[in-house]
Amino acid sequence: MATLSQQTKRGEKKPRLRFKIFFPDGGSATRDRLYDSKAVGRHKKQVAEILEATTAQRRQTENDIAIWRAEGLLSPEDSKRLGAGVVADKTLASAAEDYLMASTDLSDRELYTRKGRVRRIVEILGARTLIVTLRHRDGLAMRQKLTAAGLARATINKYIQDARRMLDLQLDNETIPDNPMARVKPLRGDPSEAFQPTAISSADVGKLLDAASQNDLRRGEQDATGAKCYLGGNLHLFLLLYFGCGLRRTEATKLTWEMVQWDRRTIEIPGTITKNKKPRVVGVGLKLIAELAKRRQAQGYILPKYHPDTITHHISAFFTEHGFPTLRLHDTRHTFATLLQEQTGATAKDTQHRLGHSNAAMTEHYTHA
């Protein structure tokens, strides 16, 4: 708090102003100024109080700094240090647009749902709200409103994540000095809302693979039989890679023929296509190597190109049609990990390596005896 006191200098009492400046780098400094009259001292004290309050909240603008320097409260060094925290008058709507423009690694469906969440965040916090004025309490208020609206905790946490990432982008661009959403904690998960992963038996896997072979025989015959031919008659190969190698959805679609080591019956997956950016090697079973041999090429992709959402939709529909309505494409990885340990006696470390997990705790989540 700025204070005004009397100081004797050369036998004459003069008003002394003491105030504090809060800098955007987290530091602060106390400054003293002497004036010739009480009237001037009182005026400077009023300005200094505004300076303290504004810099404490990191809301200073270039115009503010110019005024405070003209009033003699800031040195050139103080002005420069404060100027590092000056932000443009960017609104939340503009920040949301930047965030969505940067969301280039999402599928169409994921981008659609993200746009919906971001739109709601902007509605709650205000489209014209300057992002520099946002505070931690605003994030808490947003979380409370979403809770009151009856949204699931996992969904609310996605809103919190989007709000944090949106402002992280502005932080990276040095538009704001800090992210007020960084300390908004996600809600603890509700066990009733948690999606339970599924691992099916080897017998069930065999039934699905047989049905997939029958599906592929209908390639090009959909009009004649009326039966659905999933993934253009390539379903059996897709499922062999997912159930037999434990690959992620996009990893399988990026495999090339050069990665297949025919003599060792393995596929060497480079770090450029894995989630954790680390290469790994997966074994290839007899059924898969036979299927690959029928299609063998010198180069190019192993699987035909489909949109990731199309792959998920076709495989989920196939699972439902054959009696597994709750089985997800990602559950093929859970099934692979479980059967790998049950039928081959693979260690947890080996299973972790084959799945491409960074830590053993995640692998434990994937095995279901």
PDB file of C-alpha atoms in Angstrom, residues 51-350:
ATOM      1  CA  LEU A  51       0.050   1.584 -10.095  1.00  0.00           C
ATOM      2  CA  GLU A  52       0.338  -0.906  -7.238  1.00  0.00           C
ATOM      3  CA  ALA A  53      -3.127  -2.379  -7.741  1.00  0.00           C
ATOM      4  CA  THR A  54      -2.771  -2.638 -11.512  1.00  0.00           C
ATOM      5  CA  THR A  55       0.690  -4.208 -11.540  1.00  0.00           C
ATOM      6  CA  ALA A  56      -0.265  -6.606  -8.743  1.00  0.00           C
ATOM      7  CA  GLN A  57      -3.007  -7.934 -11.024  1.00  0.00           C
ATOM      8  CA  ARG A  58      -0.712  -7.734 -14.081  1.00  0.00           C
ATOM      9  CA  ARG A  59      -3.210  -5.645 -16.004  1.00  0.00           C
ATOM     10  CA  GLN A  60      -0.942  -2.789 -17.042  1.00  0.00           C
ATOM     11  CA  THR A  61      -1.103  -1.462 -20.584  1.00  0.00           C
ATOM     12  CA  GLU A  62       1.349   0.572 -22.599  1.00  0.00           C
ATOM     13  CA  ASN A  63      -0.758   3.670 -21.889  1.00  0.00           C
ATOM     14  CA  ASP A  64      -0.590   3.013 -18.129  1.00  0.00           C
ATOM     15  CA  ILE A  65       3.196   2.745 -18.228  1.00  0.00           C
ATOM     16  CA  ALA A  66       3.444   5.967 -20.225  1.00  0.00           C
ATOM     17  CA  ILE A  67       1.307   7.800 -17.624  1.00  0.00           C
ATOM     18  CA  TRP A  68       3.245   6.459 -14.645  1.00  0.00           C
ATOM     19  CA  ARG A  69       6.533   7.354 -16.264  1.00  0.00           C
ATOM     20  CA  ALA A  70       5.260  10.866 -17.026  1.00  0.00           C
ATOM     21  CA  GLU A  71       4.299  11.169 -13.352  1.00  0.00           C
ATOM     22  CA  GLY A  72       7.889  10.346 -12.435  1.00  0.00           C
ATOM     23  CA  LEU A  73       7.031   7.062 -10.711  1.00  0.00           C
ATOM     24  CA  LEU A  74       8.916   4.793 -13.098  1.00  0.00           C
ATOM     25  CA  SER A  75      12.543   4.775 -14.145  1.00  0.00           C
ATOM     26  CA  PRO A  76      13.405   3.690 -17.721  1.00  0.00           C
ATOM     27  CA  GLU A  77      14.477   0.314 -16.331  1.00  0.00           C
ATOM     28  CA  ASP A  78      11.190  -0.119 -14.430  1.00  0.00           C
ATOM     29  CA  SER A  79       9.230   0.828 -17.545  1.00  0.00           C
ATOM     30  CA  LYS A  80      11.046  -1.733 -19.642  1.00  0.00           C
ATOM     31  CA  ARG A  81      10.604  -4.463 -17.050  1.00  0.00           C
ATOM     32  CA  LEU A  82       6.898  -3.706 -16.706  1.00  0.00           C
ATOM     33  CA  GLY A  83       6.485  -3.563 -20.480  1.00  0.00           C
ATOM     34  CA  ALA A  84       7.394  -7.246 -20.732  1.00  0.00           C
ATOM     35  CA  GLY A  85       4.018  -7.980 -19.189  1.00  0.00           C
ATOM     36  CA  VAL A  86       1.939  -5.737 -21.409  1.00  0.00           C
ATOM     37  CA  VAL A  87      -0.612  -7.736 -23.331  1.00  0.00           C
ATOM     38  CA  ALA A  88      -2.641  -6.994 -26.372  1.00  0.00           C
ATOM     39  CA  ASP A  89      -6.374  -6.480 -25.977  1.00  0.00           C
ATOM     40  CA  LYS A  90      -7.092 -10.045 -27.073  1.00  0.00           C
ATOM     41  CA  THR A  91     -10.553 -11.299 -26.283  1.00  0.00           C
ATOM     42  CA  LEU A  92     -11.512 -14.810 -25.274  1.00  0.00           C
ATOM     43  CA  ALA A  93     -13.318 -15.254 -28.589  1.00  0.00           C
ATOM     44  CA  SER A  94     -10.099 -14.432 -30.430  1.00  0.00           C
ATOM     45  CA  ALA A  95      -8.093 -16.809 -28.229  1.00  0.00           C
ATOM     46  CA  ALA A  96     -10.644 -19.554 -28.924  1.00  0.00           C
ATOM     47  CA  GLU A  97     -10.245 -19.009 -32.650  1.00  0.00           C
ATOM     48  CA  ASP A  98      -6.456 -19.295 -32.311  1.00  0.00           C
ATOM     49  CA  TYR A  99      -6.846 -22.532 -30.358  1.00  0.00           C
ATOM     50  CA  LEU A 100      -9.135 -24.163 -32.891  1.00  0.00           C
ATOM     51  CA  MET A 101      -6.899 -23.073 -35.748  1.00  0.00           C
ATOM     52  CA  ALA A 102      -4.004 -24.841 -33.992  1.00  0.00           C
ATOM     53  CA  SER A 103      -6.010 -28.070 -33.559  1.00  0.00           C
ATOM     54  CA  THR A 104      -4.673 -29.663 -36.714  1.00  0.00           C
ATOM     55  CA  ASP A 105      -3.997 -33.161 -35.370  1.00  0.00           C
ATOM     56  CA  LEU A 106      -7.624 -34.105 -34.698  1.00  0.00           C
ATOM     57  CA  SER A 107     -10.072 -36.190 -36.658  1.00  0.00           C
ATOM     58  CA  ASP A 108     -13.211 -34.493 -37.958  1.00  0.00           C
ATOM     59  CA  ARG A 109     -15.292 -35.909 -35.140  1.00  0.00           C
ATOM     60  CA  GLU A 110     -12.806 -34.922 -32.441  1.00  0.00           C
ATOM     61  CA  LEU A 111     -12.553 -31.410 -33.881  1.00  0.00           C
ATOM     62  CA  TYR A 112     -16.351 -31.148 -33.954  1.00  0.00           C
ATOM     63  CA  THR A 113     -16.657 -32.040 -30.251  1.00  0.00           C
ATOM     64  CA  ARG A 114     -13.795 -29.714 -29.335  1.00  0.00           C
ATOM     65  CA  LYS A 115     -15.496 -26.829 -31.153  1.00  0.00           C
ATOM     66  CA  GLY A 116     -18.633 -27.497 -29.119  1.00  0.00           C
ATOM     67  CA  ARG A 117     -16.735 -27.378 -25.830  1.00  0.00           C
ATOM     68  CA  VAL A 118     -14.816 -24.248 -26.780  1.00  0.00           C
ATOM     69  CA  ARG A 119     -18.038 -22.531 -27.842  1.00  0.00           C
ATOM     70  CA  ARG A 120     -19.551 -23.242 -24.438  1.00  0.00           C
ATOM     71  CA  ILE A 121     -16.431 -22.047 -22.603  1.00  0.00           C
ATOM     72  CA  VAL A 122     -16.645 -18.739 -24.469  1.00  0.00           C
ATOM     73  CA  GLU A 123     -20.350 -18.422 -23.633  1.00  0.00           C
ATOM     74  CA  ILE A 124     -19.699 -18.977 -19.924  1.00  0.00           C
ATOM     75  CA  LEU A 125     -16.680 -16.687 -19.583  1.00  0.00           C
ATOM     76  CA  GLY A 126     -17.779 -14.068 -22.124  1.00  0.00           C
ATOM     77  CA  ALA A 127     -16.728 -13.654 -25.740  1.00  0.00           C
ATOM     78  CA  ARG A 128     -15.544 -10.065 -25.200  1.00  0.00           C
ATOM     79  CA  THR A 129     -13.675 -10.831 -21.990  1.00  0.00           C
ATOM     80  CA  LEU A 130     -10.020  -9.797 -22.245  1.00  0.00           C
ATOM     81  CA  ILE A 131      -7.923 -12.847 -21.523  1.00  0.00           C
ATOM     82  CA  VAL A 132      -5.579 -10.738 -19.397  1.00  0.00           C
ATOM     83  CA  THR A 133      -8.441 -10.137 -16.947  1.00  0.00           C
ATOM     84  CA  LEU A 134      -9.199 -13.832 -16.414  1.00  0.00           C
ATOM     85  CA  ARG A 135      -8.436 -15.184 -12.961  1.00  0.00           C
ATOM     86  CA  HIS A 136      -8.336 -18.525 -11.208  1.00  0.00           C
ATOM     87  CA  ARG A 137     -11.782 -17.832  -9.763  1.00  0.00           C
ATOM     88  CA  ASP A 138     -13.208 -17.620 -13.294  1.00  0.00           C
ATOM     89  CA  GLY A 139     -12.057 -21.165 -13.958  1.00  0.00           C
ATOM     90  CA  LEU A 140     -13.658 -22.346 -10.719  1.00  0.00           C
ATOM     91  CA  ALA A 141     -16.900 -20.589 -11.638  1.00  0.00           C
ATOM     92  CA  MET A 142     -16.874 -22.265 -15.067  1.00  0.00           C
ATOM     93  CA  ARG A 143     -16.359 -25.655 -13.463  1.00  0.00           C
ATOM     94  CA  GLN A 144     -19.252 -25.001 -11.080  1.00  0.00           C
ATOM     95  CA  LYS A 145     -21.607 -23.997 -13.903  1.00  0.00           C
ATOM     96  CA  LEU A 146     -20.789 -27.116 -15.878  1.00  0.00           C
ATOM     97  CA  THR A 147     -21.370 -29.245 -12.776  1.00  0.00           C
ATOM     98  CA  ALA A 148     -24.727 -27.552 -12.168  1.00  0.00           C
ATOM     99  CA  ALA A 149     -25.670 -28.304 -15.777  1.00  0.00           C
ATOM    100  CA  GLY A 150     -25.443 -32.008 -14.971  1.00  0.00           C
ATOM    101  CA  LEU A 151     -22.429 -32.882 -17.124  1.00  0.00           C
ATOM    102  CA  ALA A 152     -20.405 -35.985 -16.294  1.00  0.00           C
ATOM    103  CA  ARG A 153     -17.162 -35.383 -14.425  1.00  0.00           C
ATOM    104  CA  ALA A 154     -15.072 -36.778 -17.245  1.00  0.00           C
ATOM    105  CA  THR A 155     -16.753 -34.353 -19.657  1.00  0.00           C
ATOM    106  CA  ILE A 156     -16.209 -31.391 -17.320  1.00  0.00           C
ATOM    107  CA  ASN A 157     -12.530 -32.306 -17.107  1.00  0.00           C
ATOM    108  CA  LYS A 158     -12.315 -32.091 -20.902  1.00  0.00           C
ATOM    109  CA  TYR A 159     -13.689 -28.533 -20.696  1.00  0.00           C
ATOM    110  CA  ILE A 160     -11.058 -27.666 -18.090  1.00  0.00           C
ATOM    111  CA  GLN A 161      -8.362 -29.199 -20.275  1.00  0.00           C
ATOM    112  CA  ASP A 162      -9.500 -27.192 -23.313  1.00  0.00           C
ATOM    113  CA  ALA A 163      -9.581 -23.936 -21.328  1.00  0.00           C
ATOM    114  CA  ARG A 164      -6.079 -24.619 -20.013  1.00  0.00           C
ATOM    115  CA  ARG A 165      -4.687 -25.485 -23.441  1.00  0.00           C
ATOM    116  CA  MET A 166      -6.350 -22.459 -25.010  1.00  0.00           C
ATOM    117  CA  LEU A 167      -4.552 -20.119 -22.626  1.00  0.00           C
ATOM    118  CA  ASP A 168      -1.329 -22.165 -22.748  1.00  0.00           C
ATOM    119  CA  LEU A 169      -1.196 -21.267 -26.426  1.00  0.00           C
ATOM    120  CA  GLN A 170      -1.478 -17.570 -25.554  1.00  0.00           C
ATOM    121  CA  LEU A 171       1.185 -18.046 -22.878  1.00  0.00           C
ATOM    122  CA  ASP A 172       3.510 -19.587 -25.456  1.00  0.00           C
ATOM    123  CA  ASN A 173       2.847 -16.603 -27.727  1.00  0.00           C
ATOM    124  CA  GLU A 174       3.693 -14.278 -24.795  1.00  0.00           C
ATOM    125  CA  THR A 175       0.258 -12.692 -25.006  1.00  0.00           C
ATOM    126  CA  ILE A 176      -0.346 -13.259 -21.287  1.00  0.00           C
ATOM    127  CA  PRO A 177       2.151 -13.518 -18.407  1.00  0.00           C
ATOM    128  CA  ASP A 178       0.585 -16.630 -16.851  1.00  0.00           C
ATOM    129  CA  ASN A 179      -2.275 -19.078 -17.267  1.00  0.00           C
ATOM    130  CA  PRO A 180      -5.069 -18.568 -14.702  1.00  0.00           C
ATOM    131  CA  MET A 181      -6.562 -21.951 -15.636  1.00  0.00           C
ATOM    132  CA  ALA A 182      -3.398 -23.870 -14.790  1.00  0.00           C
ATOM    133  CA  ARG A 183      -4.424 -24.323 -11.153  1.00  0.00           C
ATOM    134  CA  VAL A 184      -8.059 -25.274 -11.819  1.00  0.00           C
ATOM    135  CA  LYS A 185      -8.042 -28.893 -10.709  1.00  0.00           C
ATOM    136  CA  PRO A 186     -10.026 -31.485 -12.639  1.00  0.00           C
ATOM    137  CA  LEU A 187     -12.797 -33.291 -10.815  1.00  0.00           C
ATOM    138  CA  ARG A 188     -12.074 -36.667  -9.327  1.00  0.00           C
ATOM    139  CA  GLY A 189     -13.425 -39.471 -11.434  1.00  0.00           C
ATOM    140  CA  ASP A 190     -16.722 -41.071 -10.522  1.00  0.00           C
ATOM    141  CA  PRO A 191     -16.344 -44.875 -10.581  1.00  0.00           C
ATOM    142  CA  SER A 192     -19.843 -45.164 -12.033  1.00  0.00           C
ATOM    143  CA  GLU A 193     -18.794 -43.042 -15.007  1.00  0.00           C
ATOM    144  CA  ALA A 194     -15.568 -44.910 -15.773  1.00  0.00           C
ATOM    145  CA  PHE A 195     -15.544 -46.904 -18.976  1.00  0.00           C
ATOM    146  CA  GLN A 196     -14.523 -50.459 -18.186  1.00  0.00           C
ATOM    147  CA  PRO A 197     -12.104 -51.951 -20.718  1.00  0.00           C
ATOM    148  CA  THR A 198     -12.865 -55.407 -22.054  1.00  0.00           C
ATOM    149  CA  ALA A 199     -10.643 -58.341 -22.890  1.00  0.00           C
ATOM    150  CA  ILE A 200     -12.259 -61.287 -24.656  1.00  0.00           C
ATOM    151  CA  SER A 201     -11.139 -64.911 -24.756  1.00  0.00           C
ATOM    152  CA  SER A 202      -9.039 -66.481 -27.476  1.00  0.00           C
ATOM    153  CA  ALA A 203     -12.084 -68.523 -28.518  1.00  0.00           C
ATOM    154  CA  ASP A 204     -14.087 -65.327 -29.039  1.00  0.00           C
ATOM    155  CA  VAL A 205     -11.209 -63.799 -30.976  1.00  0.00           C
ATOM    156  CA  GLY A 206     -11.212 -66.882 -33.212  1.00  0.00           C
ATOM    157  CA  LYS A 207     -14.948 -66.540 -33.852  1.00  0.00           C
ATOM    158  CA  LEU A 208     -14.569 -62.886 -34.795  1.00  0.00           C
ATOM    159  CA  LEU A 209     -11.656 -63.652 -37.121  1.00  0.00           C
ATOM    160  CA  ASP A 210     -13.680 -66.398 -38.836  1.00  0.00           C
ATOM    161  CA  ALA A 211     -16.582 -64.006 -39.259  1.00  0.00           C
ATOM    162  CA  ALA A 212     -14.176 -61.381 -40.644  1.00  0.00           C
ATOM    163  CA  SER A 213     -12.972 -63.897 -43.248  1.00  0.00           C
ATOM    164  CA  GLN A 214     -16.566 -64.462 -44.311  1.00  0.00           C
ATOM    165  CA  ASN A 215     -17.021 -60.710 -44.489  1.00  0.00           C
ATOM    166  CA  ASP A 216     -14.070 -60.375 -46.856  1.00  0.00           C
ATOM    167  CA  LEU A 217     -15.510 -63.019 -49.186  1.00  0.00           C
ATOM    168  CA  ARG A 218     -18.445 -60.687 -49.790  1.00  0.00           C
ATOM    169  CA  ARG A 219     -16.157 -58.050 -51.296  1.00  0.00           C
ATOM    170  CA  GLY A 220     -17.948 -56.505 -54.240  1.00  0.00           C
ATOM    171  CA  GLU A 221     -21.082 -58.609 -53.623  1.00  0.00           C
ATOM    172  CA  GLN A 222     -22.939 -56.233 -51.320  1.00  0.00           C
ATOM    173  CA  ASP A 223     -25.596 -55.374 -53.894  1.00  0.00           C
ATOM    174  CA  ALA A 224     -26.258 -59.042 -54.671  1.00  0.00           C
ATOM    175  CA  THR A 225     -26.420 -60.422 -51.127  1.00  0.00           C
ATOM    176  CA  GLY A 226     -27.548 -57.354 -49.199  1.00  0.00           C
ATOM    177  CA  ALA A 227     -24.929 -58.092 -46.538  1.00  0.00           C
ATOM    178  CA  LYS A 228     -22.612 -55.397 -45.263  1.00  0.00           C
ATOM    179  CA  CYS A 229     -18.984 -55.780 -46.358  1.00  0.00           C
ATOM    180  CA  TYR A 230     -16.881 -53.977 -43.751  1.00  0.00           C
ATOM    181  CA  LEU A 231     -13.719 -52.101 -44.693  1.00  0.00           C
ATOM    182  CA  GLY A 232     -13.909 -53.062 -48.336  1.00  0.00           C
ATOM    183  CA  GLY A 233     -13.183 -56.728 -47.717  1.00  0.00           C
ATOM    184  CA  ASN A 234     -10.030 -56.080 -45.669  1.00  0.00           C
ATOM    185  CA  LEU A 235     -11.514 -56.605 -42.214  1.00  0.00           C
ATOM    186  CA  HIS A 236      -9.652 -59.862 -41.520  1.00  0.00           C
ATOM    187  CA  LEU A 237      -6.275 -58.180 -42.038  1.00  0.00           C
ATOM    188  CA  PHE A 238      -7.244 -55.220 -39.871  1.00  0.00           C
ATOM    189  CA  LEU A 239      -8.323 -57.468 -36.989  1.00  0.00           C
ATOM    190  CA  LEU A 240      -5.217 -59.663 -37.255  1.00  0.00           C
ATOM    191  CA  LEU A 241      -3.039 -56.585 -36.820  1.00  0.00           C
ATOM    192  CA  TYR A 242      -5.113 -55.271 -33.906  1.00  0.00           C
ATOM    193  CA  PHE A 243      -5.778 -58.536 -32.043  1.00  0.00           C
ATOM    194  CA  GLY A 244      -2.495 -60.204 -33.026  1.00  0.00           C
ATOM    195  CA  CYS A 245      -0.029 -57.323 -32.605  1.00  0.00           C
ATOM    196  CA  GLY A 246      -1.771 -55.019 -30.130  1.00  0.00           C
ATOM    197  CA  LEU A 247      -1.340 -52.015 -32.402  1.00  0.00           C
ATOM    198  CA  ARG A 248      -3.009 -48.682 -31.880  1.00  0.00           C
ATOM    199  CA  ARG A 249      -5.526 -47.596 -34.487  1.00  0.00           C
ATOM    200  CA  THR A 250      -3.268 -45.148 -36.307  1.00  0.00           C
ATOM    201  CA  GLU A 251      -0.119 -47.262 -35.925  1.00  0.00           C
ATOM    202  CA  ALA A 252      -1.672 -50.004 -38.043  1.00  0.00           C
ATOM    203  CA  THR A 253      -2.702 -47.580 -40.773  1.00  0.00           C
ATOM    204  CA  LYS A 254       0.869 -46.242 -41.055  1.00  0.00           C
ATOM    205  CA  LEU A 255       2.617 -49.596 -41.418  1.00  0.00           C
ATOM    206  CA  THR A 256       4.570 -50.053 -44.648  1.00  0.00           C
ATOM    207  CA  TRP A 257       5.844 -53.237 -46.299  1.00  0.00           C
ATOM    208  CA  GLU A 258       9.427 -52.188 -45.601  1.00  0.00           C
ATOM    209  CA  MET A 259       8.753 -52.622 -41.871  1.00  0.00           C
ATOM    210  CA  VAL A 260       7.972 -56.344 -42.213  1.00  0.00           C
ATOM    211  CA  GLN A 261      10.943 -58.608 -41.443  1.00  0.00           C
ATOM    212  CA  TRP A 262       9.873 -61.802 -43.221  1.00  0.00           C
ATOM    213  CA  ASP A 263      12.764 -63.974 -42.046  1.00  0.00           C
ATOM    214  CA  ARG A 264      12.219 -63.081 -38.372  1.00  0.00           C
ATOM    215  CA  ARG A 265       8.410 -62.826 -38.629  1.00  0.00           C
ATOM    216  CA  THR A 266       8.350 -59.429 -36.983  1.00  0.00           C
ATOM    217  CA  ILE A 267       7.248 -55.900 -37.749  1.00  0.00           C
ATOM    218  CA  GLU A 268       9.696 -53.152 -36.781  1.00  0.00           C
ATOM    219  CA  ILE A 269       7.646 -50.083 -35.906  1.00  0.00           C
ATOM    220  CA  PRO A 270       9.671 -46.827 -36.087  1.00  0.00           C
ATOM    221  CA  GLY A 271       9.325 -44.108 -33.480  1.00  0.00           C
ATOM    222  CA  THR A 272       7.935 -41.748 -36.102  1.00  0.00           C
ATOM    223  CA  ILE A 273       4.544 -43.469 -35.953  1.00  0.00           C
ATOM    224  CA  THR A 274       4.329 -44.541 -32.289  1.00  0.00           C
ATOM    225  CA  LYS A 275       2.595 -42.570 -29.565  1.00  0.00           C
ATOM    226  CA  ASN A 276       5.634 -42.328 -27.283  1.00  0.00           C
ATOM    227  CA  LYS A 277       8.014 -41.714 -30.232  1.00  0.00           C
ATOM    228  CA  LYS A 278       9.982 -44.849 -29.378  1.00  0.00           C
ATOM    229  CA  PRO A 279      10.520 -47.695 -31.874  1.00  0.00           C
ATOM    230  CA  ARG A 280       9.401 -51.206 -30.993  1.00  0.00           C
ATOM    231  CA  VAL A 281       9.213 -54.670 -32.500  1.00  0.00           C
ATOM    232  CA  VAL A 282       6.100 -56.871 -32.534  1.00  0.00           C
ATOM    233  CA  GLY A 283       5.875 -60.522 -33.461  1.00  0.00           C
ATOM    234  CA  VAL A 284       3.744 -61.737 -36.362  1.00  0.00           C
ATOM    235  CA  GLY A 285       1.611 -64.874 -35.919  1.00  0.00           C
ATOM    236  CA  LEU A 286       1.120 -67.602 -38.511  1.00  0.00           C
ATOM    237  CA  LYS A 287      -2.319 -66.383 -39.614  1.00  0.00           C
ATOM    238  CA  LEU A 288      -1.095 -62.823 -40.029  1.00  0.00           C
ATOM    239  CA  ILE A 289       2.078 -63.779 -41.907  1.00  0.00           C
ATOM    240  CA  ALA A 290      -0.024 -65.899 -44.266  1.00  0.00           C
ATOM    241  CA  GLU A 291      -2.431 -63.014 -44.855  1.00  0.00           C
ATOM    242  CA  LEU A 292       0.452 -60.638 -45.466  1.00  0.00           C
ATOM    243  CA  ALA A 293       2.121 -63.075 -47.863  1.00  0.00           C
ATOM    244  CA  LYS A 294      -1.012 -63.092 -50.039  1.00  0.00           C
ATOM    245  CA  ARG A 295      -0.813 -59.308 -50.379  1.00  0.00           C
ATOM    246  CA  ARG A 296       2.959 -58.887 -50.306  1.00  0.00           C
ATOM    247  CA  GLN A 297       4.362 -55.849 -52.093  1.00  0.00           C
ATOM    248  CA  ALA A 298       7.781 -54.230 -52.323  1.00  0.00           C
ATOM    249  CA  GLN A 299       6.714 -50.902 -50.853  1.00  0.00           C
ATOM    250  CA  GLY A 300       3.759 -48.772 -49.844  1.00  0.00           C
ATOM    251  CA  TYR A 301       1.243 -49.077 -47.024  1.00  0.00           C
ATOM    252  CA  ILE A 302       0.084 -52.488 -45.842  1.00  0.00           C
ATOM    253  CA  LEU A 303      -3.485 -51.439 -45.133  1.00  0.00           C
ATOM    254  CA  PRO A 304      -5.753 -49.590 -47.556  1.00  0.00           C
ATOM    255  CA  LYS A 305      -6.326 -45.973 -46.597  1.00  0.00           C
ATOM    256  CA  TYR A 306      -9.449 -45.228 -44.543  1.00  0.00           C
ATOM    257  CA  HIS A 307     -10.300 -42.313 -42.301  1.00  0.00           C
ATOM    258  CA  PRO A 308      -9.601 -43.324 -38.664  1.00  0.00           C
ATOM    259  CA  ASP A 309     -13.234 -42.689 -37.729  1.00  0.00           C
ATOM    260  CA  THR A 310     -14.364 -44.973 -40.557  1.00  0.00           C
ATOM    261  CA  ILE A 311     -12.181 -47.779 -39.205  1.00  0.00           C
ATOM    262  CA  THR A 312     -13.625 -47.366 -35.708  1.00  0.00           C
ATOM    263  CA  HIS A 313     -17.195 -47.193 -36.993  1.00  0.00           C
ATOM    264  CA  HIS A 314     -16.925 -50.306 -39.192  1.00  0.00           C
ATOM    265  CA  ILE A 315     -15.172 -52.433 -36.573  1.00  0.00           C
ATOM    266  CA  SER A 316     -17.581 -51.370 -33.803  1.00  0.00           C
ATOM    267  CA  ALA A 317     -20.551 -52.191 -36.024  1.00  0.00           C
ATOM    268  CA  PHE A 318     -19.005 -55.575 -36.853  1.00  0.00           C
ATOM    269  CA  PHE A 319     -18.452 -56.351 -33.151  1.00  0.00           C
ATOM    270  CA  THR A 320     -22.052 -55.416 -32.351  1.00  0.00           C
ATOM    271  CA  GLU A 321     -23.382 -57.521 -35.214  1.00  0.00           C
ATOM    272  CA  HIS A 322     -21.559 -60.562 -33.861  1.00  0.00           C
ATOM    273  CA  GLY A 323     -22.601 -60.264 -30.235  1.00  0.00           C
ATOM    274  CA  PHE A 324     -20.056 -57.851 -28.697  1.00  0.00           C
ATOM    275  CA  PRO A 325     -21.869 -54.487 -28.467  1.00  0.00           C
ATOM    276  CA  THR A 326     -19.600 -53.102 -25.718  1.00  0.00           C
ATOM    277  CA  LEU A 327     -16.317 -54.145 -27.324  1.00  0.00           C
ATOM    278  CA  ARG A 328     -14.302 -51.193 -28.632  1.00  0.00           C
ATOM    279  CA  LEU A 329     -11.531 -51.143 -31.182  1.00  0.00           C
ATOM    280  CA  HIS A 330      -9.090 -50.131 -28.429  1.00  0.00           C
ATOM    281  CA  ASP A 331     -10.143 -53.226 -26.459  1.00  0.00           C
ATOM    282  CA  THR A 332      -8.219 -55.281 -28.997  1.00  0.00           C
ATOM    283  CA  ARG A 333      -5.065 -53.982 -27.267  1.00  0.00           C
ATOM    284  CA  HIS A 334      -6.415 -55.071 -23.880  1.00  0.00           C
ATOM    285  CA  THR A 335      -7.206 -58.482 -25.341  1.00  0.00           C
ATOM    286  CA  PHE A 336      -3.749 -58.761 -26.926  1.00  0.00           C
ATOM    287  CA  ALA A 337      -1.994 -57.912 -23.646  1.00  0.00           C
ATOM    288  CA  THR A 338      -4.121 -60.304 -21.605  1.00  0.00           C
ATOM    289  CA  LEU A 339      -3.758 -63.270 -23.974  1.00  0.00           C
ATOM    290  CA  LEU A 340      -0.049 -62.591 -24.434  1.00  0.00           C
ATOM    291  CA  GLN A 341       0.559 -63.141 -20.727  1.00  0.00           C
ATOM    292  CA  GLU A 342      -1.962 -65.954 -20.275  1.00  0.00           C
ATOM    293  CA  GLN A 343      -0.990 -68.061 -23.280  1.00  0.00           C
ATOM    294  CA  THR A 344       2.718 -67.360 -23.753  1.00  0.00           C
ATOM    295  CA  GLY A 345       3.811 -66.517 -20.234  1.00  0.00           C
ATOM    296  CA  ALA A 346       5.193 -63.172 -21.380  1.00  0.00           C
ATOM    297  CA  THR A 347       6.551 -61.019 -18.574  1.00  0.00           C
ATOM    298  CA  ALA A 348       5.102 -57.660 -17.672  1.00  0.00           C
ATOM    299  CA  LYS A 349       8.241 -56.003 -19.062  1.00  0.00           C
ATOM    300  CA  ASP A 350       7.916 -57.802 -22.386  1.00  0.00           C
TER     301      ASP A 350
END
